[in-house]
Coordinates of C-alpha atoms in Angstrom, one line a residue:
Chain A
M1 CA -16.2 17.9 -34.8
N2 CA -19.3 15.9 -35.6
D3 CA -21.0 14.8 -38.8
I4 CA -22.7 18.0 -40.0
A5 CA -23.4 16.8 -43.5
G6 CA -26.9 17.8 -44.7
V7 CA -27.0 21.0 -42.8
V8 CA -29.2 23.5 -44.6
P9 CA -27.4 26.7 -45.6
M10 CA -29.7 29.0 -43.5
S11 CA -28.8 27.4 -40.2
K12 CA -27.9 29.5 -37.3
Q13 CA -25.0 29.0 -35.0
I14 CA -26.0 29.2 -31.3
P15 CA -23.8 28.8 -28.2
I16 CA -24.5 25.7 -26.1
A17 CA -25.1 28.1 -23.1
E18 CA -25.4 31.8 -22.8
G19 CA -22.4 33.5 -21.1
L20 CA -20.1 30.5 -21.4
F21 CA -17.9 32.1 -24.0
T22 CA -18.0 35.2 -26.3
W23 CA -20.2 34.4 -29.3
P24 CA -20.4 35.5 -32.0
A25 CA -16.9 37.0 -31.9
E26 CA -13.9 37.3 -34.2
K27 CA -11.7 35.6 -31.6
P28 CA -14.0 33.8 -29.2
A29 CA -12.9 33.1 -25.7
L30 CA -14.2 31.3 -22.6
L31 CA -15.6 33.8 -20.1
G32 CA -14.5 33.6 -16.5
S33 CA -15.3 35.7 -13.4
R34 CA -12.6 37.2 -11.2
C35 CA -13.2 38.3 -7.6
K36 CA -12.2 41.9 -7.1
S37 CA -11.5 41.1 -3.4
C38 CA -9.2 38.1 -3.6
G39 CA -8.3 37.9 -7.3
I40 CA -9.5 34.3 -7.7
A41 CA -10.9 33.4 -11.2
A42 CA -13.6 30.9 -11.9
F43 CA -15.3 29.2 -14.9
P44 CA -18.1 29.5 -15.8
V45 CA -18.9 33.0 -14.6
A46 CA -20.1 32.9 -10.9
E47 CA -22.1 35.6 -9.1
S48 CA -20.0 35.1 -6.0
C49 CA -16.5 34.0 -5.2
M50 CA -16.1 30.4 -4.0
A51 CA -12.8 31.3 -2.3
C52 CA -13.8 34.3 -0.2
S53 CA -17.6 34.6 -0.6
G54 CA -17.0 38.1 -2.1
Q55 CA -19.8 39.3 -4.5
D56 CA -17.9 42.0 -6.3
I57 CA -17.1 40.1 -9.5
A58 CA -15.7 41.1 -12.9
V59 CA -16.2 39.1 -16.1
E60 CA -13.2 38.5 -18.3
A61 CA -12.1 36.6 -21.3
L62 CA -9.9 33.7 -20.3
P63 CA -6.6 32.9 -22.2
T64 CA -7.1 30.7 -25.3
R65 CA -3.9 28.6 -24.9
G66 CA -2.9 26.5 -21.9
T67 CA -1.3 23.3 -20.8
L68 CA -3.0 20.0 -20.2
W69 CA -3.1 19.3 -16.4
T70 CA -4.7 15.9 -16.5
W71 CA -6.8 13.9 -19.0
T72 CA -8.7 10.7 -19.7
V73 CA -10.6 9.2 -22.6
Q74 CA -14.3 8.5 -22.2
Q75 CA -14.6 5.1 -23.9
F76 CA -18.3 4.5 -23.6
M77 CA -21.3 6.7 -24.6
P78 CA -22.8 8.4 -21.5
K79 CA -26.5 8.3 -20.7
P80 CA -28.6 11.5 -20.8
P81 CA -28.2 14.3 -20.1
Y82 CA -25.5 13.6 -22.7
H83 CA -26.9 15.1 -25.9
S84 CA -25.1 14.8 -29.2
N85 CA -26.0 13.6 -32.7
E86 CA -24.4 10.3 -32.1
T87 CA -26.0 6.9 -31.8
A88 CA -24.6 3.9 -30.0
E89 CA -23.3 2.8 -33.5
T90 CA -21.6 6.1 -34.4
F91 CA -20.3 7.0 -30.9
R92 CA -16.6 7.6 -30.9
P93 CA -14.6 7.8 -27.6
Y94 CA -13.6 11.3 -26.7
G95 CA -10.8 12.8 -24.6
V96 CA -11.6 14.9 -21.5
G97 CA -9.1 17.0 -19.6
Y98 CA -8.4 20.0 -17.5
L99 CA -6.5 22.8 -19.3
E100 CA -4.5 25.1 -17.1
L101 CA -5.0 28.6 -18.4
P102 CA -2.1 30.9 -17.2
G103 CA -3.2 33.4 -14.6
G104 CA -6.7 32.0 -14.7
V105 CA -8.1 28.6 -13.8
R106 CA -8.0 25.0 -14.9
V107 CA -11.0 24.5 -17.1
E108 CA -12.5 21.0 -17.8
G109 CA -13.5 20.3 -21.4
R110 CA -13.6 17.8 -24.2
L111 CA -10.4 17.3 -26.2
T112 CA -10.3 17.0 -30.0
E113 CA -7.8 14.1 -29.6
N114 CA -9.0 10.7 -28.3
D115 CA -5.8 8.7 -28.8
P116 CA -4.2 8.0 -25.4
E117 CA -0.8 7.7 -27.2
K118 CA -1.1 11.3 -28.3
L119 CA -2.1 12.8 -25.0
H120 CA 0.3 13.7 -22.2
I121 CA 0.3 15.9 -19.1
G122 CA 1.9 19.2 -19.8
M123 CA 1.2 19.4 -23.6
E124 CA 0.1 22.7 -25.0
M125 CA -3.5 23.1 -26.2
D126 CA -5.7 25.8 -27.7
V127 CA -9.3 26.5 -26.8
I128 CA -11.3 26.2 -30.0
F129 CA -15.0 26.6 -30.7
D130 CA -16.8 24.3 -33.0
T131 CA -20.1 22.6 -33.8
W132 CA -21.1 20.2 -31.0
R133 CA -24.5 19.0 -32.5
V134 CA -27.0 20.0 -35.1
E135 CA -30.6 20.5 -33.9
E136 CA -33.6 19.2 -35.9
N137 CA -34.2 22.7 -37.2
G138 CA -30.7 22.9 -38.6
D139 CA -29.3 25.1 -35.9
E140 CA -25.7 24.4 -35.0
V141 CA -25.0 24.2 -31.3
I142 CA -21.5 25.6 -30.7
S143 CA -19.3 24.4 -27.8
F144 CA -15.7 24.6 -26.7
F145 CA -12.9 22.0 -27.2
F146 CA -9.3 21.7 -26.4
Q147 CA -7.0 21.0 -29.4
P148 CA -3.3 20.1 -29.3
V149 CA -1.3 23.1 -30.5
A150 CA 0.5 21.0 -33.1
N151 CA -2.8 20.5 -34.9
S152 CA -4.0 24.1 -34.7
G153 CA -5.2 25.3 -38.0
Q154 CA -4.8 21.9 -39.7
E155 CA -8.3 20.7 -39.0
A156 CA -11.3 22.7 -40.0
Chain B
M1 CA -20.7 10.3 26.7
D2 CA -19.0 7.7 24.6
V3 CA -20.9 5.7 22.0
A4 CA -20.9 2.0 21.3
I5 CA -22.1 -0.2 18.5
V6 CA -24.0 -3.1 20.0
G7 CA -25.8 -4.5 17.0
I8 CA -25.0 -5.0 13.4
G9 CA -27.0 -6.4 10.5
I10 CA -26.4 -6.7 6.7
H11 CA -28.4 -7.8 3.7
P12 CA -26.0 -9.4 1.2
F13 CA -24.8 -7.0 -1.5
G14 CA -25.2 -7.6 -5.2
R15 CA -28.5 -8.2 -7.0
T16 CA -31.6 -9.4 -5.2
P17 CA -34.5 -9.1 -7.7
A18 CA -37.0 -10.6 -5.2
R19 CA -36.5 -7.8 -2.6
S20 CA -37.0 -4.0 -2.9
G21 CA -34.3 -1.8 -1.5
L22 CA -36.5 -1.0 1.5
Q23 CA -37.0 -4.7 2.2
Q24 CA -33.2 -5.2 2.1
G25 CA -32.9 -2.3 4.6
A26 CA -35.6 -3.9 6.9
Y27 CA -33.8 -7.3 6.7
A28 CA -30.6 -5.6 7.8
A29 CA -32.4 -3.7 10.6
R30 CA -34.1 -6.8 12.0
L31 CA -30.7 -8.6 12.1
A32 CA -29.1 -5.6 13.9
L33 CA -31.9 -5.5 16.5
K34 CA -31.6 -9.2 17.1
D35 CA -27.8 -8.9 17.4
A36 CA -28.2 -6.3 20.1
G37 CA -31.0 -8.3 21.7
V38 CA -33.5 -5.4 21.5
E39 CA -36.9 -4.8 19.9
W40 CA -37.7 -2.1 17.4
R41 CA -40.0 -0.5 20.0
D42 CA -36.9 0.0 22.3
I43 CA -35.2 2.2 19.7
Q44 CA -35.5 5.9 20.6
F45 CA -34.4 7.5 17.3
A46 CA -33.1 6.6 13.9
Y47 CA -31.2 8.1 11.0
G48 CA -31.1 6.5 7.6
G49 CA -30.7 7.1 3.9
S50 CA -31.0 5.7 0.4
A51 CA -30.3 7.4 -2.9
S52 CA -32.5 5.4 -5.2
A53 CA -34.8 3.2 -3.1
G54 CA -37.1 5.6 -1.3
N55 CA -37.1 7.3 2.1
A56 CA -35.4 5.5 4.9
D57 CA -38.1 6.4 7.3
A58 CA -40.4 4.1 5.3
L59 CA -38.7 1.4 7.2
G60 CA -41.3 2.2 9.8
N61 CA -43.9 0.6 7.6
E62 CA -41.8 -2.6 7.6
L63 CA -40.7 -2.6 11.2
G64 CA -43.6 -1.0 12.9
L65 CA -44.8 2.6 13.5
T66 CA -43.5 3.6 16.9
G67 CA -43.5 7.4 16.8
I68 CA -39.8 7.9 17.1
P69 CA -37.9 10.7 15.3
F70 CA -36.6 9.1 12.1
I71 CA -34.5 11.4 10.0
N72 CA -33.8 10.8 6.3
V73 CA -30.3 11.6 5.3
A74 CA -29.2 12.3 1.7
N75 CA -25.5 13.0 1.3
G76 CA -24.3 11.2 -1.8
C77 CA -21.7 8.5 -1.2
A78 CA -21.3 9.8 2.4
T79 CA -25.0 9.2 3.2
G80 CA -24.2 6.3 5.6
G81 CA -21.3 8.1 7.2
S82 CA -23.5 11.2 7.7
S83 CA -26.2 9.1 9.3
L84 CA -23.7 7.5 11.6
M85 CA -22.2 10.9 12.5
A86 CA -25.7 12.3 13.3
A87 CA -26.6 9.3 15.5
Y88 CA -23.2 9.5 17.2
N89 CA -23.8 13.1 18.1
A90 CA -27.4 12.3 19.3
I91 CA -26.1 9.9 21.9
K92 CA -22.9 11.8 22.7
S93 CA -25.0 14.9 23.6
G94 CA -27.0 12.9 26.0
E95 CA -30.2 13.4 24.1
H96 CA -30.8 9.7 23.5
D97 CA -29.5 6.3 24.8
L98 CA -30.3 3.9 22.0
G99 CA -30.7 4.4 18.3
L100 CA -30.6 2.8 14.9
V101 CA -28.7 3.8 11.8
A102 CA -29.8 2.2 8.5
G103 CA -28.8 2.5 4.9
F104 CA -30.0 0.6 1.8
D105 CA -30.2 1.0 -1.9
K106 CA -31.1 -0.5 -5.2
H107 CA -29.6 1.1 -8.3
D108 CA -30.1 0.4 -12.0
R109 CA -27.3 -1.1 -13.9
G110 CA -24.5 1.0 -15.4
A111 CA -22.9 4.2 -14.4
F112 CA -24.9 6.7 -12.4
N113 CA -26.3 9.5 -14.5
A114 CA -26.2 12.6 -12.3
D115 CA -28.3 15.7 -12.9
P116 CA -26.2 18.8 -13.5
L117 CA -28.9 21.1 -12.3
A118 CA -29.2 19.3 -8.9
L119 CA -25.5 20.1 -8.4
G120 CA -25.7 23.7 -9.4
L121 CA -24.2 23.2 -12.8
G122 CA -25.4 24.2 -16.3
Q123 CA -27.2 21.6 -18.4
W124 CA -24.4 22.1 -21.0
Y125 CA -22.0 20.3 -18.7
G126 CA -23.9 17.1 -19.0
E127 CA -24.8 17.6 -22.7
V128 CA -21.2 17.5 -23.8
G129 CA -20.4 14.5 -21.7
L130 CA -18.5 15.8 -18.7
M131 CA -21.1 14.7 -16.0
M132 CA -19.4 11.4 -15.3
T133 CA -17.9 10.5 -11.9
T134 CA -15.7 7.9 -13.7
Q135 CA -13.9 10.7 -15.6
F136 CA -13.0 12.5 -12.4
F137 CA -11.5 9.4 -10.8
A138 CA -9.6 8.6 -14.0
M139 CA -8.2 12.1 -14.3
K140 CA -7.3 12.2 -10.6
I141 CA -5.3 8.9 -10.7
Q142 CA -3.8 9.9 -14.1
K143 CA -2.3 13.0 -12.5
Y144 CA -1.3 11.1 -9.4
M145 CA 0.5 8.3 -11.4
H146 CA 2.3 11.1 -13.3
D147 CA 3.3 12.9 -10.1
Y148 CA 4.1 10.0 -7.8
G149 CA 5.2 7.1 -10.1
I150 CA 2.3 4.7 -9.6
S151 CA 2.2 2.1 -12.3
A152 CA -0.8 0.5 -14.1
D153 CA 0.2 -2.8 -12.6
T154 CA -0.5 -1.4 -9.2
L155 CA -4.0 -0.4 -10.3
A156 CA -4.6 -4.0 -11.4
R157 CA -3.2 -5.4 -8.1
V158 CA -5.7 -3.4 -6.1
A159 CA -8.6 -4.9 -7.9
E160 CA -7.1 -8.4 -7.8
K161 CA -6.9 -8.1 -4.0
A162 CA -10.5 -6.8 -3.7
F163 CA -11.8 -9.8 -5.6
I164 CA -9.7 -12.2 -3.5
N165 CA -11.2 -10.6 -0.3
G166 CA -14.7 -10.7 -1.9
S167 CA -14.3 -14.4 -2.5
L168 CA -13.8 -14.9 1.2
N169 CA -16.8 -12.8 2.3
P170 CA -20.2 -14.5 2.1
N171 CA -22.0 -11.2 1.9
A172 CA -20.0 -9.8 -1.1
W173 CA -21.4 -9.5 -4.6
R174 CA -18.3 -10.5 -6.6
R175 CA -17.1 -13.8 -5.1
E176 CA -14.8 -15.1 -7.8
P177 CA -11.1 -14.1 -7.8
V178 CA -9.9 -12.2 -10.9
S179 CA -6.2 -12.1 -11.7
A180 CA -4.3 -8.8 -12.1
E181 CA -3.8 -9.8 -15.7
Q182 CA -7.5 -10.2 -16.3
V183 CA -8.1 -6.9 -14.6
A184 CA -5.6 -5.1 -16.7
S185 CA -6.8 -6.6 -20.0
S186 CA -10.5 -6.0 -19.4
M187 CA -12.2 -3.3 -21.4
M188 CA -10.8 0.2 -21.0
V189 CA -13.5 2.5 -19.6
N190 CA -11.7 5.8 -18.7
D191 CA -8.0 5.6 -19.3
P192 CA -6.1 4.4 -17.3
L193 CA -8.9 2.6 -15.6
T194 CA -10.4 -0.7 -17.0
K195 CA -13.8 -2.2 -16.4
F196 CA -12.7 -4.5 -13.5
M197 CA -11.0 -1.5 -11.8
F198 CA -14.4 0.2 -11.2
C199 CA -17.1 -0.7 -8.8
S200 CA -20.7 -0.9 -10.0
P201 CA -23.9 0.5 -8.6
A202 CA -25.6 -2.4 -6.8
E203 CA -28.0 -3.3 -4.0
G204 CA -27.8 -4.0 -0.3
G205 CA -28.6 -2.9 3.2
V206 CA -26.8 -2.4 6.5
A207 CA -28.1 -1.4 9.9
L208 CA -26.3 -0.6 13.2
V209 CA -27.7 -0.3 16.7
L210 CA -25.9 2.4 18.8
C211 CA -26.1 3.1 22.5
R212 CA -24.4 4.9 25.3
A213 CA -21.1 3.3 26.1
D214 CA -21.9 2.9 29.8
K215 CA -24.9 0.7 28.9
A216 CA -23.2 -1.3 26.1
K217 CA -22.6 -4.4 28.1
N218 CA -26.3 -4.7 28.7
Y219 CA -26.8 -5.5 25.0
C220 CA -23.6 -6.9 23.8
A221 CA -20.8 -9.1 25.3
S222 CA -18.2 -7.5 22.9
P223 CA -19.2 -3.9 22.2
V224 CA -17.2 -1.8 19.8
Y225 CA -16.7 1.8 20.6
L226 CA -17.0 4.6 18.1
K227 CA -14.0 6.8 19.0
S228 CA -14.7 9.3 16.2
A229 CA -17.2 10.0 13.4
V230 CA -16.3 13.0 11.3
L231 CA -17.8 14.4 8.1
K232 CA -16.1 17.1 6.0
S233 CA -17.0 18.8 2.8
R234 CA -14.6 20.3 0.3
R235 CA -12.7 23.6 0.8
F236 CA -11.9 26.0 -2.0
G237 CA -9.0 24.7 -4.1
S238 CA -9.4 20.9 -3.7
F239 CA -9.7 18.8 -6.8
E240 CA -13.2 17.4 -6.8
V241 CA -15.7 15.5 -8.9
F242 CA -18.2 17.6 -11.1
A243 CA -16.0 20.7 -11.3
P244 CA -16.1 22.7 -14.5
S245 CA -13.0 24.5 -13.3
Q246 CA -10.6 24.3 -10.4
A247 CA -8.2 26.7 -8.8
L248 CA -4.6 26.9 -9.8
Q249 CA -3.6 26.7 -6.1
Q250 CA -4.6 23.3 -4.8
V251 CA -5.4 22.5 -1.2
D252 CA -6.0 19.2 0.6
G253 CA -9.4 17.5 -0.1
P254 CA -12.1 16.6 2.4
T255 CA -10.6 13.2 3.0
V256 CA -7.4 14.7 4.4
D257 CA -9.4 17.1 6.6
A258 CA -11.8 14.4 7.8
S259 CA -8.9 12.0 8.5
K260 CA -6.9 14.5 10.6
A261 CA -10.0 15.5 12.6
A262 CA -10.9 11.8 13.2
F263 CA -7.4 10.9 14.4
E264 CA -7.4 13.9 16.7
M265 CA -10.8 13.1 18.1
A266 CA -9.8 9.5 18.8
G267 CA -6.4 10.4 20.2
V268 CA -4.6 7.8 18.0
G269 CA -2.5 8.0 14.8
P270 CA -2.4 6.1 11.5
G271 CA 0.3 3.8 12.8
D272 CA -2.1 2.5 15.6
I273 CA -4.8 1.4 13.1
D274 CA -5.0 -2.4 12.6
L275 CA -7.2 -2.4 9.5
S276 CA -9.0 0.0 7.2
Q277 CA -11.9 0.2 4.8
L278 CA -11.1 3.0 2.3
Q279 CA -13.4 4.3 -0.4
D280 CA -12.5 2.3 -3.5
T281 CA -14.9 3.6 -6.1
E282 CA -12.1 2.4 -8.4
S283 CA -8.6 1.0 -7.9
G284 CA -6.9 4.4 -8.1
A285 CA -9.1 5.8 -5.3
E286 CA -7.9 3.2 -2.9
I287 CA -4.3 4.0 -3.7
M288 CA -4.7 7.8 -3.3
H289 CA -6.8 7.4 -0.2
M290 CA -4.1 5.4 1.5
A291 CA -1.9 8.5 1.5
E292 CA -4.7 11.0 1.9
N293 CA -5.8 9.2 5.1
G294 CA -2.2 9.3 6.4
F295 CA -1.3 5.6 6.1
C296 CA 1.7 6.2 3.9
E297 CA 3.5 8.9 2.0
H298 CA 2.5 9.7 -1.6
G299 CA 4.2 7.2 -3.9
E300 CA 4.9 4.6 -1.3
Q301 CA 1.8 2.7 -2.4
E302 CA 3.7 1.2 -5.3
H303 CA 6.0 -0.8 -3.0
L304 CA 3.4 -1.4 -0.3
I305 CA 0.9 -3.0 -2.7
A306 CA 3.5 -5.0 -4.6
T307 CA 4.7 -6.6 -1.4
G308 CA 1.2 -7.4 -0.2
A309 CA 1.0 -5.0 2.7
T310 CA -2.7 -4.2 2.0
R311 CA -3.8 -7.8 1.9
I312 CA -5.6 -9.5 4.8
G313 CA -2.4 -10.9 6.2
G314 CA -0.3 -7.8 5.5
S315 CA 0.9 -5.0 7.7
M316 CA -2.0 -2.6 6.8
P317 CA -5.0 -4.7 5.6
I318 CA -7.3 -2.6 3.5
N319 CA -10.9 -3.3 2.3
T320 CA -10.9 -6.7 4.0
D321 CA -14.5 -7.4 2.8
G322 CA -13.7 -6.8 -0.8
G323 CA -14.6 -3.1 -0.7
C324 CA -16.8 -1.4 -3.2
L325 CA -15.0 -3.2 -6.0
A326 CA -16.3 -6.6 -4.8
N327 CA -19.5 -5.4 -3.1
G328 CA -20.7 -2.8 -5.5
E329 CA -21.9 0.6 -4.3
P330 CA -25.5 0.8 -3.1
I331 CA -25.0 4.4 -2.1
G332 CA -27.1 4.5 1.1
A333 CA -25.6 1.3 2.5
S334 CA -22.0 1.6 1.3
G335 CA -20.4 3.6 4.1
L336 CA -22.2 1.5 6.7
R337 CA -20.9 -1.7 5.1
Q338 CA -17.4 -0.5 6.0
V339 CA -18.5 0.0 9.6
Y340 CA -20.2 -3.4 9.7
E341 CA -17.0 -5.0 8.4
N342 CA -14.9 -3.4 11.1
V343 CA -17.2 -4.4 13.9
L344 CA -17.1 -7.9 12.6
Q345 CA -13.3 -7.8 12.5
L346 CA -12.9 -6.3 15.9
R347 CA -15.2 -8.9 17.4
G348 CA -13.1 -11.6 15.7
D349 CA -16.2 -12.8 13.8
A350 CA -15.0 -12.2 10.2
G351 CA -14.5 -15.9 9.5
E352 CA -12.5 -16.6 6.3
H353 CA -11.6 -12.9 5.9
Q354 CA -10.6 -12.3 9.5
V355 CA -7.5 -10.2 10.0
P356 CA -5.1 -12.2 12.2
G357 CA -3.7 -10.9 15.5
E358 CA -6.9 -9.8 17.2
P359 CA -7.2 -6.3 15.7
R360 CA -8.2 -3.5 18.2
L361 CA -8.6 -0.4 16.0
G362 CA -10.5 -0.1 12.7
Y363 CA -10.8 2.8 10.4
T364 CA -13.4 3.6 7.8
H365 CA -13.4 6.3 5.0
V366 CA -16.0 7.2 2.4
Y367 CA -15.6 9.8 -0.3
G368 CA -18.2 11.0 -2.8
A369 CA -19.6 13.7 -5.0
P370 CA -19.4 16.6 -5.0
G371 CA -16.5 16.5 -2.6
I372 CA -17.5 15.1 0.8
S373 CA -15.8 12.6 3.1
A374 CA -16.7 10.7 6.3
V375 CA -14.3 8.9 8.5
T376 CA -14.9 6.7 11.6
I377 CA -12.4 5.1 14.0
L378 CA -13.7 2.1 16.0
Q379 CA -12.1 0.4 19.0
R380 CA -13.0 -2.8 20.7

């Protein structure tokens, strides 16, 4: 995802936020909550249901493949709290979209593709997990991304 | 008890390095008081707000400390609309006869950088670059264009119209016309929206003097009556800004809810409205808000805008003062700017940007993060 050259071998991989997705895991997945009263799912995990105010909530792994509901490309580098390893010089525009996960919710996330010509509503995408930034101590901060299915497995 | 607007004041929008946001608010308040022919000491209560320029009740330091209840309002882009609704209810209830509503702001250049924690979101959401209002508007119009056949040309035409109207309004920030071609070819910011399709944070101030309708003629020869003032927040399932996820089952947003309630309260329908000021944070917002407020069916905007219906001389003039696109968006003042413009239009005092045909009913609509909308209907 990002330039991770120079990472020391002993670095740790840490999730960008606890409870956002299963990590470490053989097949990581985003974690959602589902209301036991009304069945509505939410991401990230919420302690109460925004639909019915219910507080009986179950945590579940969300599907890892979905369809792109809408998208844009962020063409300029955001101000903080944006926190990456990029500088104004190395910033590259990035795609953002909502991925509709069947039976679950539409989740907002960064796309691995930033070419508007290659993005269209309804395309299939996988949820992948990759390094977002490298901390000064060498720790890799892991986040989630949506990747076009055609590219799955082709990019490390 | 009905409510009338008997005084209006504005500080020009844009950049005014010599004046603080508060001073711009005081400037507007003095003009509004003078317009109504009253003194600050006559005012019984006030509501006001600013997002980046301090507490509105600090206006007391500028205007005089008179001991009145002055309530600070903070409600994002709907701050002005919320202040107005509160003041409307204060008079309607019979509690007070005469009050002031003020909004002002002074923002730094560039896009707003919102704090995820203040909105109940995780810090990660901002760290990875999702905490951007511009992305939401781009994604909403992207989906809308896909579903209802709106073209990129139409996005450009909305901005072109805004800058034409701005060029006719002495209080606007952007006073030079920009062609649709220039709009379309300006830098892409968030696909499909280019730089000139977005409004910018800016500066400005607006104030209004409100009174009981039965006393309006004491202050003003041509009072304008507030037939409705409604504020709604999002319901579960609406597609809103700053949402890490959204429900699969979508419901109408707060704009639709506020609009319906406002029409019902006023006892009129969209076809009765002579001119509208609709939240145009960017070109796409104006297009979507035309339908969400009931002025057309989804998709009809393509034809309406191409044929000039939304221009000042058209059948449904929209954002006759140039809207947010030509005025910028000083958050605290923005919603009140719309009301100022409608009062000006209904009085027939809008000069070069006056809507012809002696308009009788004006409509205002604001929308903002994280999913709130305020609507007013004014009648002369």
